[in-house]
């Protein structure tokens, strides 16, 4: 068996000398361990982290199979780190530790591994969390389309913010423009190859969310990824048995997103976002939360898009631009496959 | 787009109504949440767990791409649960919470999902840990060979047992026969289709490991998966800068494993085990540890296979059946691709 040295071979995922070298040369240099703990570079069966002194632990996991793996605004590495950091953030949790498990197709370029892991490290930076453990598996040519990445995360929250706490009278806030990730990915697909100004919003929102938690009065938060705002709001409405009333005109949407959306007939409200949160907050704190969000680069376009009431429990109602009212239903699924 | 209702469609991984139904009907019924926490059935962005009152946290992650997914002795679900529970166990950690992230190929039979998740749940049972969060992604036909599963885990250890603590004079113990998983998988591969008595050893070893931790004097533990005993011992020798001296005649190996190994020319010492541990313990406690291991069904064949000294730091030396001595090198990788 001979292999191109610049590409992944089956032995790179086989637990021995070659896997060790791949990790030592292309993964470990991107990260720094806490010297007081058994970290990533120890390559032990697991890693350790200090038990936090207060709060509840939060755990989350996400696999990423995005296509294409490099897209305007980021890549699968950015997405893997941001996805997990953001899931922790919307639980009100300070991220502590992440894992990175990659499954790679044989013959995948090792230079791309470096680039992807570099993006992951860059996104993790300034989050306060460390990458502490990982796993590498290789599948044969044709057994996997490129690369798939799982990132799990541990955080600590005090208090935990769930997605079920909406109450009538609460304000509904989005932290920025919607539909950017889904529409950018769609435009980047080979079948379209549209040259647009569309860029994914993929980013870690923890630094922004951290700044609003001390305000209090945040009753529910959610990460509007697959299925977009429509899925997030429908879940929040069902779980709290309330009605989410939103106004389409108040939802921030970038012009090129609106344009592609009209062209393809896909609503920006049902596609994934990867650097946004939907918040349901007590009316007394809505302005303060909005001010704090807008002071962050990622929150400049934050807006109050509606309120919670109890007219149609479990449903989402949108007032359209021309003043009509209709249900915004739970989508069957995100219309864009392999969006994240 | 029409789809066979008994098979996975792209919308099953698209974050909306259909994904919710798949989980509600085929995943959630296998598990029980802790009612005091935000658990799996809440399907929130993350899940919560109570902060343990003492010890250090341990995190681990493993993706599984085993082929075939159903094999003698278990399936990819058994493997996903046992792999993570065992990684925690050999760190000395009591498992607290697991995640389950599946990537599924379109058209995969939903009945197989049920069976795999059922195996996962059965293996998790009696470990004391709960499945608290998950993720579901779907790739197109031909983009993934069936199914890949990631399981991450959180445990708590007091004290943590690493893999670097071997000291000259220590005894080396294996908890049972070696090579069973690797050889059973190899025999089950389509290219061989050997009808043998070989069965994978895949199992959760936490109940057994838990019983030896109170003895103390356990200096290092390792899970001899990919690369088998050879990889585990070489890592332990390098990290502690000691020499692992083992005797081939003392290593428990089942007769059919030895037979297939001879036939194929693949040593049972370099293939994966999925229900075993390698322990390096203080000589004073070796007999007590061995007695406790042997009192468990999974440890009946536990044996002292050698000792640690400092004659050739960082190396593993094996005394062969005929009395010769040779280095047992770090394998380049496990010879069996997609072994786990």
XYZ file of C-alpha atoms in Angstrom:
680
model
C 0.000 0.000 0.000
C 1.538 3.306 -1.000
C 0.045 6.683 -0.290
C 0.582 10.266 -1.227
C 2.208 11.795 1.864
C 0.106 14.937 1.532
C -3.141 13.010 1.789
C -4.970 10.994 4.419
C -4.327 7.241 4.416
C -6.324 4.585 6.299
C -3.509 4.315 8.879
C -4.000 7.968 9.852
C -7.154 6.818 11.625
C -5.846 3.531 12.962
C -4.681 4.451 16.457
C -0.945 3.904 15.926
C 2.239 5.690 14.984
C 0.873 7.408 11.844
C -2.180 8.765 13.626
C 0.049 10.085 16.387
C 2.221 11.904 13.849
C -0.785 13.436 12.069
C -2.077 14.807 15.355
C 1.327 15.987 16.572
C 2.081 17.829 13.322
C -1.284 19.133 12.165
C -3.623 19.348 15.152
C -1.794 19.895 18.454
C 0.190 22.979 17.286
C -3.105 24.893 16.963
C -4.011 24.554 20.648
C -2.645 25.190 24.107
C -3.361 22.960 27.103
C -3.983 23.920 30.687
C -0.770 22.557 32.249
C -2.609 21.623 35.452
C -4.887 19.170 33.610
C -4.655 16.093 31.376
C -5.331 17.878 28.087
C -5.408 17.259 24.362
C -1.654 16.838 23.940
C -1.567 14.030 26.524
C -3.594 11.912 24.070
C -4.901 9.830 26.966
C -8.216 7.947 26.844
C -9.916 11.074 28.174
C -9.093 14.555 29.422
C -9.702 16.283 32.724
C -11.124 19.625 33.709
C -11.511 21.282 37.067
C -14.957 21.021 38.594
C -16.532 24.503 38.635
C -17.306 25.871 42.089
C -20.905 26.872 41.348
C -23.677 26.546 38.761
C -25.025 23.626 36.770
C -23.129 21.735 34.089
C -24.420 21.966 30.522
C -23.532 19.481 27.772
C -24.220 19.714 24.049
C -23.187 17.916 20.869
C -23.363 18.639 17.141
C -22.039 16.876 14.076
C -21.274 18.900 10.970
C -21.544 17.617 7.407
C -21.747 20.993 5.654
C -21.331 21.114 1.878
C -19.190 22.720 0.562
C -16.722 22.464 3.469
C -15.199 25.858 2.600
C -17.798 28.585 2.025
C -17.931 32.402 2.044
C -17.439 33.470 5.660
C -16.052 30.270 7.107
C -15.583 26.534 6.821
C -16.577 23.323 8.571
C -14.010 24.064 11.322
C -15.487 27.493 12.100
C -18.922 25.919 12.095
C -17.957 23.056 14.426
C -16.531 25.411 17.057
C -19.222 28.107 16.750
C -22.063 25.577 16.666
C -21.129 24.110 20.014
C -20.102 27.391 21.671
C -23.437 28.892 20.590
C -25.497 25.950 21.843
C -23.848 26.448 25.236
C -24.300 30.241 25.062
C -28.068 30.028 24.463
C -28.333 27.796 27.540
C -26.751 30.656 29.467
C -23.598 28.570 29.853
C -20.006 29.746 29.939
C -18.088 27.287 27.733
C -15.404 25.295 29.566
C -14.219 22.496 27.290
C -14.803 21.168 23.776
C -14.062 17.928 21.948
C -13.217 17.558 18.272
C -13.909 14.244 16.545
C -13.172 14.046 12.835
C -14.103 11.371 10.332
C -12.073 11.809 7.156
C -12.255 10.202 3.736
C -9.080 8.513 2.538
C -7.071 10.769 0.160
C -8.407 13.967 1.782
C -5.687 16.656 1.566
C -3.789 17.059 4.847
C -3.381 20.790 4.073
C -7.168 21.091 4.321
C -7.089 19.432 7.753
C -4.624 22.106 8.860
C -6.836 24.861 7.516
C -10.017 23.450 9.093
C -8.394 22.845 12.473
C -6.913 26.359 12.272
C -10.401 27.805 11.757
C -11.672 25.791 14.704
C -8.859 27.124 16.911
C -9.433 30.712 15.798
C -13.162 30.489 16.562
C -12.468 28.946 19.964
C -10.049 31.726 20.869
C -11.419 34.299 23.315
C -14.283 31.982 24.288
C -12.500 31.006 27.495
C -12.922 27.324 26.599
C -10.244 24.854 25.554
C -10.248 21.933 23.166
C -9.365 19.066 25.518
C -10.038 15.806 23.684
C -10.563 14.402 20.213
C -10.844 11.402 17.943
C -9.760 10.626 14.380
C -11.322 8.031 12.109
C -10.723 7.375 8.421
C -13.204 5.868 5.955
C -12.312 4.558 2.516
C -12.566 6.447 -0.751
C -16.265 6.711 -1.607
C -17.379 5.773 1.914
C -17.657 9.421 3.069
C -17.978 12.664 1.137
C -14.848 14.408 2.440
C -15.028 15.093 6.148
C -17.537 15.090 9.009
C -16.826 16.733 12.364
C -18.457 16.271 15.748
C -17.894 18.771 18.523
C -19.320 18.282 21.964
C -19.052 20.865 24.698
C -19.261 21.291 28.442
C -20.225 24.591 30.020
C -21.438 25.939 33.319
C -24.568 28.052 33.801
C -25.901 29.955 36.779
C -28.789 30.129 36.090
C -29.519 27.828 33.147
C -31.655 29.468 30.430
C -33.874 26.929 28.664
C -36.036 27.410 25.573
C -39.369 26.839 27.335
C -39.712 29.886 29.577
C -41.623 32.397 27.400
C -44.474 34.254 29.164
C -47.234 36.461 27.734
C -46.014 40.048 27.556
C -42.374 39.113 26.869
C -40.473 40.757 24.032
C -38.965 38.657 21.208
C -35.492 39.752 20.135
C -33.188 38.516 17.370
C -29.505 39.389 17.683
C -29.032 40.272 14.005
C -29.954 39.627 10.379
C -31.527 36.289 9.498
C -30.963 33.794 6.701
C -27.334 34.678 5.952
C -25.820 31.226 6.503
C -28.464 29.274 4.629
C -28.564 31.601 1.649
C -24.755 31.903 1.439
C -24.441 28.113 1.450
C -27.107 27.731 -1.175
C -25.379 30.303 -3.396
C -22.046 28.511 -2.952
C -23.387 25.126 -4.068
C -22.066 23.789 -7.309
C -25.515 23.553 -8.825
C -25.899 27.330 -8.479
C -22.387 28.805 -8.397
C -23.986 32.194 -7.954
C -21.552 35.014 -7.526
C -23.165 37.058 -4.766
C -22.214 39.208 -1.818
C -23.686 36.584 0.479
C -21.569 35.569 3.446
C -22.328 33.102 6.203
C -22.826 34.660 9.640
C -20.956 31.779 11.324
C -19.355 33.103 14.534
C -19.168 32.470 18.249
C -21.810 34.590 19.968
C -20.690 33.783 23.519
C -18.858 37.109 24.097
C -22.084 38.928 23.132
C -24.427 36.667 25.127
C -22.156 36.864 28.179
C -22.686 40.637 28.276
C -26.492 40.380 28.506
C -26.792 37.597 31.102
C -26.205 39.943 34.087
C -29.250 42.024 33.019
C -31.551 39.173 34.082
C -35.103 38.677 32.850
C -34.038 36.420 29.964
C -36.783 33.800 29.921
C -35.741 31.725 26.904
C -32.992 31.612 24.272
C -32.488 29.544 21.167
C -29.958 29.085 18.403
C -31.914 29.390 15.104
C -29.862 26.885 13.066
C -31.622 24.241 10.914
C -35.164 25.352 10.147
C -34.178 28.911 11.031
C -36.297 31.419 12.954
C -39.477 29.505 12.076
C -38.298 26.297 13.777
C -36.856 28.146 16.792
C -40.009 30.176 17.457
C -42.338 27.229 16.927
C -40.366 25.175 19.433
C -40.431 28.008 21.953
C -44.184 28.518 21.457
C -44.997 24.812 21.855
C -42.813 24.284 24.891
C -44.168 27.313 26.767
C -47.727 26.958 25.420
C -47.692 30.609 24.353
C -48.139 32.471 21.070
C -45.204 34.135 19.341
C -46.450 37.260 17.538
C -43.867 38.729 15.154
C -43.880 41.425 12.478
C -42.146 40.575 9.224
C -41.155 44.209 8.629
C -39.161 44.261 11.882
C -37.049 41.192 11.053
C -33.586 42.310 9.925
C -32.738 40.684 6.584
C -29.877 41.740 4.330
C -30.772 42.893 0.819
C -28.831 40.140 -1.020
C -30.453 37.515 1.230
C -33.864 38.925 0.368
C -32.940 38.941 -3.313
C -31.818 35.299 -3.473
C -34.755 34.308 -1.312
C -37.176 35.881 -3.811
C -35.322 34.294 -6.727
C -35.429 30.772 -5.276
C -38.734 31.009 -3.454
C -37.116 29.973 -0.156
C -37.991 32.073 2.887
C -35.032 33.438 4.892
C -37.077 32.547 7.988
C -36.695 28.780 7.468
C -32.984 28.513 6.675
C -30.105 28.149 9.119
C -28.246 30.900 10.954
C -24.912 30.144 12.625
C -24.126 33.337 14.530
C -27.476 34.453 15.901
C -29.762 33.927 18.864
C -33.501 34.353 19.421
C -34.285 35.737 22.882
C -37.503 35.999 24.800
C -37.108 38.548 27.569
C -39.177 40.323 30.166
C -40.542 43.620 28.696
C -38.799 45.614 31.453
C -35.326 44.535 30.304
C -35.912 44.503 26.534
C -34.329 47.894 25.843
C -31.329 47.243 28.078
C -30.740 43.847 26.429
C -31.056 45.438 22.983
C -28.564 48.198 23.868
C -26.025 45.687 25.107
C -26.438 43.472 22.045
C -25.991 46.433 19.703
C -22.730 47.410 21.367
C -21.190 44.193 19.937
C -20.092 43.863 16.326
C -22.221 40.726 15.960
C -25.281 42.428 17.459
C -25.386 45.731 15.576
C -28.601 44.728 13.779
C -30.328 43.291 16.850
C -34.045 44.072 16.899
C -37.250 43.494 18.817
C -39.378 41.620 16.277
C -42.512 40.953 18.287
C -44.003 39.838 21.564
C -45.452 36.827 23.332
C -49.175 36.469 24.089
C -51.635 33.638 24.603
C -54.164 34.055 21.789
C -53.175 30.827 19.949
C -51.087 28.751 22.343
C -48.267 26.819 20.704
C -48.381 28.796 17.456
C -46.334 31.491 15.739
C -48.207 34.318 14.004
C -46.517 36.704 11.604
C -47.900 40.056 10.505
C -46.883 40.451 6.874
C -45.542 43.614 5.244
C -48.989 44.475 3.890
C -50.642 43.976 7.268
C -52.100 40.486 6.872
C -51.680 37.887 9.623
C -50.788 34.260 9.045
C -49.362 31.292 10.898
C -45.641 30.716 10.500
C -45.618 26.927 10.691
C -42.967 24.573 11.965
C -41.059 23.652 8.790
C -40.935 19.960 7.897
C -37.194 20.563 7.810
C -34.586 23.026 6.575
C -34.965 23.210 2.761
C -31.196 23.146 2.274
C -29.619 19.699 2.837
C -26.200 19.530 4.554
C -26.528 23.153 5.609
C -24.391 22.594 8.725
C -39.755 14.252 -3.430
C -41.302 10.993 -2.232
C -39.723 8.663 0.258
C -40.256 5.228 1.620
C -41.677 5.840 5.104
C -39.551 3.064 6.574
C -36.321 4.710 5.476
C -34.378 7.859 6.322
C -35.091 10.917 4.158
C -33.041 14.130 4.037
C -35.720 15.903 6.121
C -35.114 13.503 9.010
C -31.886 15.411 9.610
C -33.180 18.896 8.841
C -34.135 20.200 12.257
C -37.895 20.405 11.718
C -41.092 18.461 12.175
C -39.876 15.209 10.571
C -36.695 15.088 12.639
C -38.757 15.668 15.757
C -41.029 12.732 14.891
C -38.091 10.405 14.165
C -36.603 11.184 17.566
C -39.927 11.013 19.422
C -40.808 7.631 17.912
C -37.488 5.842 17.549
C -34.979 7.366 19.977
C -36.629 8.881 23.055
C -38.609 5.739 24.027
C -35.304 3.937 24.693
C -34.194 6.340 27.442
C -35.370 7.878 30.698
C -34.523 11.420 31.771
C -33.693 12.722 35.212
C -36.849 14.797 35.864
C -34.846 17.393 37.810
C -32.719 18.268 34.758
C -33.125 19.474 31.157
C -32.595 16.093 29.513
C -32.737 14.410 26.115
C -36.523 14.592 25.735
C -36.509 18.380 26.191
C -34.659 18.617 22.856
C -33.243 21.981 23.914
C -29.961 23.370 22.546
C -28.131 21.580 25.351
C -28.834 19.489 28.434
C -28.019 20.013 32.088
C -26.481 17.837 34.753
C -25.885 18.451 38.428
C -22.359 19.498 39.314
C -20.705 16.666 41.287
C -19.719 17.563 44.838
C -16.149 16.249 44.626
C -13.541 14.961 42.180
C -12.344 16.139 38.788
C -14.431 16.142 35.629
C -13.336 13.849 32.794
C -14.429 14.267 29.168
C -13.942 11.901 26.254
C -15.192 11.522 22.681
C -15.200 8.744 20.080
C -16.718 8.417 16.634
C -17.610 4.982 15.351
C -17.559 3.930 11.703
C -17.380 0.164 12.244
C -18.008 -2.128 9.293
C -20.181 -4.165 9.282
C -22.494 -2.234 11.610
C -24.002 -5.450 12.972
C -21.407 -8.041 13.961
C -21.176 -11.126 16.187
C -21.445 -9.902 19.781
C -22.817 -6.414 19.149
C -23.384 -3.539 16.766
C -22.354 0.075 16.250
C -24.738 1.121 19.052
C -23.169 -1.244 21.596
C -19.765 -0.014 20.486
C -20.656 3.677 20.764
C -21.884 3.324 24.341
C -19.166 0.913 25.511
C -16.379 2.871 23.809
C -17.158 6.039 25.725
C -18.031 4.362 29.036
C -14.741 2.444 28.863
C -12.670 5.529 28.044
C -14.124 7.139 31.161
C -13.607 3.953 33.207
C -9.880 3.701 32.408
C -9.487 7.315 33.566
C -10.913 6.144 36.898
C -14.073 8.115 36.167
C -17.622 7.264 37.112
C -19.720 8.007 33.993
C -22.325 10.743 34.470
C -23.689 11.711 31.056
C -23.332 10.716 27.407
C -24.236 12.304 24.075
C -25.286 10.469 20.918
C -24.752 12.156 17.546
C -25.690 10.148 14.473
C -24.949 10.835 10.836
C -27.134 8.662 8.630
C -27.169 7.966 4.912
C -30.432 8.695 3.131
C -32.534 5.502 2.629
C -31.042 3.848 5.733
C -33.734 1.578 7.267
C -35.439 3.201 10.277
C -35.826 -0.262 11.842
C -32.020 -0.444 12.014
C -31.932 2.907 13.835
C -34.281 1.435 16.432
C -32.106 -1.629 16.820
C -28.864 0.375 17.107
C -30.311 2.872 19.585
C -31.743 -0.073 21.546
C -28.251 -1.609 21.786
C -26.870 1.735 22.927
C -29.522 1.996 25.648
C -28.954 -1.575 26.812
C -25.190 -1.032 27.099
C -25.719 2.234 28.986
C -28.032 0.552 31.478
C -26.492 -0.145 34.900
C -23.610 2.259 34.165
C -25.233 4.954 36.291
C -24.932 7.421 33.381
C -27.724 8.854 31.245
C -27.897 9.841 27.607
C -28.704 13.549 27.893
C -28.196 15.110 24.452
C -27.869 14.219 20.795
C -27.784 15.314 17.195
C -29.076 13.879 13.905
C -27.686 14.640 10.461
C -28.486 13.028 7.122
C -26.155 12.774 4.116
C -27.264 11.843 0.619
C -27.151 8.384 -0.948
C -23.507 7.613 -1.692
C -22.209 10.405 0.570
C -21.817 8.123 3.613
C -21.540 4.358 3.922
C -24.587 3.767 6.163
C -24.172 5.358 9.563
C -21.512 6.992 11.747
C -22.018 7.623 15.463
C -20.221 9.946 17.845
C -20.575 9.541 21.575
C -18.971 11.934 24.008
C -19.035 11.437 27.740
C -18.615 13.274 31.008
C -17.502 11.504 34.158
C -16.089 12.312 37.549
C -12.890 10.826 39.014
C -11.353 10.999 42.451
C -8.524 10.410 41.833
C -8.001 10.540 38.061
C -5.978 7.592 36.699
C -3.913 8.566 33.653
C -1.916 6.341 31.325
C 1.497 7.785 32.229
C 2.024 6.614 35.811
C 3.861 3.286 35.402
C 6.827 2.734 37.758
C 9.536 0.064 37.745
C 8.391 -2.912 39.758
C 4.704 -2.506 38.861
C 2.679 -5.457 37.629
C 0.977 -5.381 34.209
C -2.526 -6.840 34.170
C -4.995 -7.402 31.337
C -8.633 -7.870 32.296
C -9.281 -10.731 29.859
C -8.586 -12.345 26.501
C -7.122 -10.171 23.749
C -7.880 -9.768 20.061
C -11.537 -10.858 20.179
C -13.079 -7.719 18.680
C -10.584 -7.262 15.875
C -10.600 -10.889 14.814
C -14.405 -11.198 15.037
C -14.793 -8.112 12.838
C -12.285 -9.379 10.342
C -14.073 -12.722 10.148
C -17.412 -10.969 9.645
C -16.206 -8.895 6.690
C -17.719 -9.681 3.370
C -14.366 -10.418 1.816
C -13.873 -13.279 4.285
C -17.344 -14.371 5.407
C -15.659 -16.891 7.649
C -18.004 -18.900 9.769
C -16.221 -18.964 13.089
C -16.973 -18.980 16.801
C -15.424 -15.522 17.042
C -17.396 -12.954 18.978
C -16.541 -9.350 19.730
C -15.822 -8.614 23.384
C -17.655 -5.256 23.192
C -19.050 -4.446 26.635
C -19.050 -1.755 29.287
C -16.286 -2.512 31.777
C -17.219 0.236 34.245
C -18.950 -2.109 36.751
C -15.749 -4.194 36.865
C -13.346 -1.235 37.012
C -15.434 0.431 39.724
C -14.827 -2.569 41.979
C -11.021 -2.311 41.811
C -10.639 1.464 42.281
C -11.005 1.313 46.085
C -7.977 -1.045 46.287
C -5.712 1.866 45.320
C -2.230 1.462 43.851
C -3.502 1.637 40.262
C -0.807 3.688 38.533
C -2.060 3.634 34.936
C -4.938 2.243 32.887
C -5.642 2.099 29.197
C -8.332 0.899 26.836
C -6.562 -1.318 24.241
C -8.754 -0.447 21.249
C -7.172 0.427 17.857
C -3.638 -0.959 17.684
C -4.525 -3.348 20.522
C -2.270 -4.293 23.429
C 0.834 -3.294 21.423
C -0.319 0.329 21.006
C -1.566 0.607 24.606
C 1.667 -0.718 26.157
C 3.904 1.350 23.871
C 2.036 4.509 24.814
C 2.288 3.666 28.500
C 6.021 2.903 28.199
C 6.777 6.128 26.312
C 4.751 8.370 28.582
C 6.267 6.985 31.787
C 9.728 6.411 30.295
C 9.708 2.836 31.561
C 10.016 -0.598 29.971
C 7.022 -2.903 29.706
C 8.221 -6.522 29.991
C 5.556 -9.046 29.063
C 5.475 -12.802 28.475
C 3.549 -13.991 25.450
C 2.594 -17.262 27.140
C 0.789 -15.376 29.901
C -1.436 -13.329 27.576
C -4.930 -14.833 27.495
C -5.993 -15.454 23.887
C -8.958 -17.589 22.849
C -8.228 -20.589 20.634
C -10.326 -19.378 17.633
C -8.619 -15.971 17.821
C -5.235 -17.668 17.766
C -6.365 -19.826 14.832
C -7.560 -16.951 12.659
C -4.522 -14.924 13.649
C -2.218 -17.707 12.417
C -4.250 -18.093 9.241
C -4.119 -14.396 8.346
C -0.717 -13.570 9.786
C -2.173 -10.779 11.938
C -1.109 -10.732 15.583
C -3.921 -10.611 18.167
C -1.735 -8.115 20.034
C -2.212 -5.350 17.439
C -5.975 -5.540 16.839
C -8.716 -3.773 18.762
C -10.426 -4.892 21.953
C -13.677 -3.260 23.055
C -14.304 -4.719 26.494
C -10.862 -4.874 28.074
C -8.406 -2.752 30.052
C -4.655 -2.834 30.539
C -3.664 -1.971 34.103
C -0.327 -1.101 35.634
C -0.529 -1.549 39.390
C 1.700 -1.502 42.408
C 3.043 -5.054 43.074
C 1.506 -5.034 46.578
C -2.035 -4.772 45.212
C -1.665 -6.959 42.104
C -3.217 -10.084 43.627
C -6.095 -8.211 45.215
C -6.840 -6.415 41.917
C -6.682 -9.722 40.052
C -9.066 -11.390 42.514
C -11.573 -8.592 42.193
C -11.377 -8.593 38.389
C -11.888 -12.366 38.251
C -15.025 -12.123 40.361
C -16.703 -10.332 37.414
C -18.023 -12.167 34.351
C -15.980 -9.856 32.091
C -12.790 -10.402 34.122
C -12.740 -14.180 34.529
C -9.648 -14.481 32.313
C -7.776 -11.540 33.872
C -4.050 -12.221 34.156
C -0.760 -10.689 35.201
C 1.174 -10.676 31.936
C 4.408 -9.003 32.986
C 6.055 -6.213 34.901
C 7.549 -2.753 34.500
C 11.297 -2.089 34.703
C 13.720 0.473 33.317
C 16.098 -1.555 31.151
C 14.960 0.002 27.827
C 12.959 3.124 28.663
C 10.017 3.762 26.347
C 9.994 0.267 24.884
C 7.909 -2.881 25.177
C 9.737 -6.227 25.329
C 7.971 -9.537 24.881
C 9.363 -12.919 25.852
C 8.149 -15.348 23.213
C 6.776 -18.824 23.807
C 10.159 -20.377 23.046
C 11.995 -18.047 25.402
C 13.356 -15.452 22.948
C 13.038 -11.752 23.690
C 12.040 -9.111 21.156
C 10.662 -5.600 20.992
C 6.923 -5.317 20.545
C 6.833 -2.125 18.468
C 4.217 0.579 18.275
C 2.106 -0.500 15.290
C 1.870 1.984 12.412
C -1.864 1.509 12.882
C -4.474 -1.165 13.457
C -4.297 -3.541 10.466
C -8.092 -3.714 10.237
C -9.717 -0.562 8.786
C -13.033 0.628 10.255
C -12.576 -1.710 13.212
C -14.550 0.596 15.517
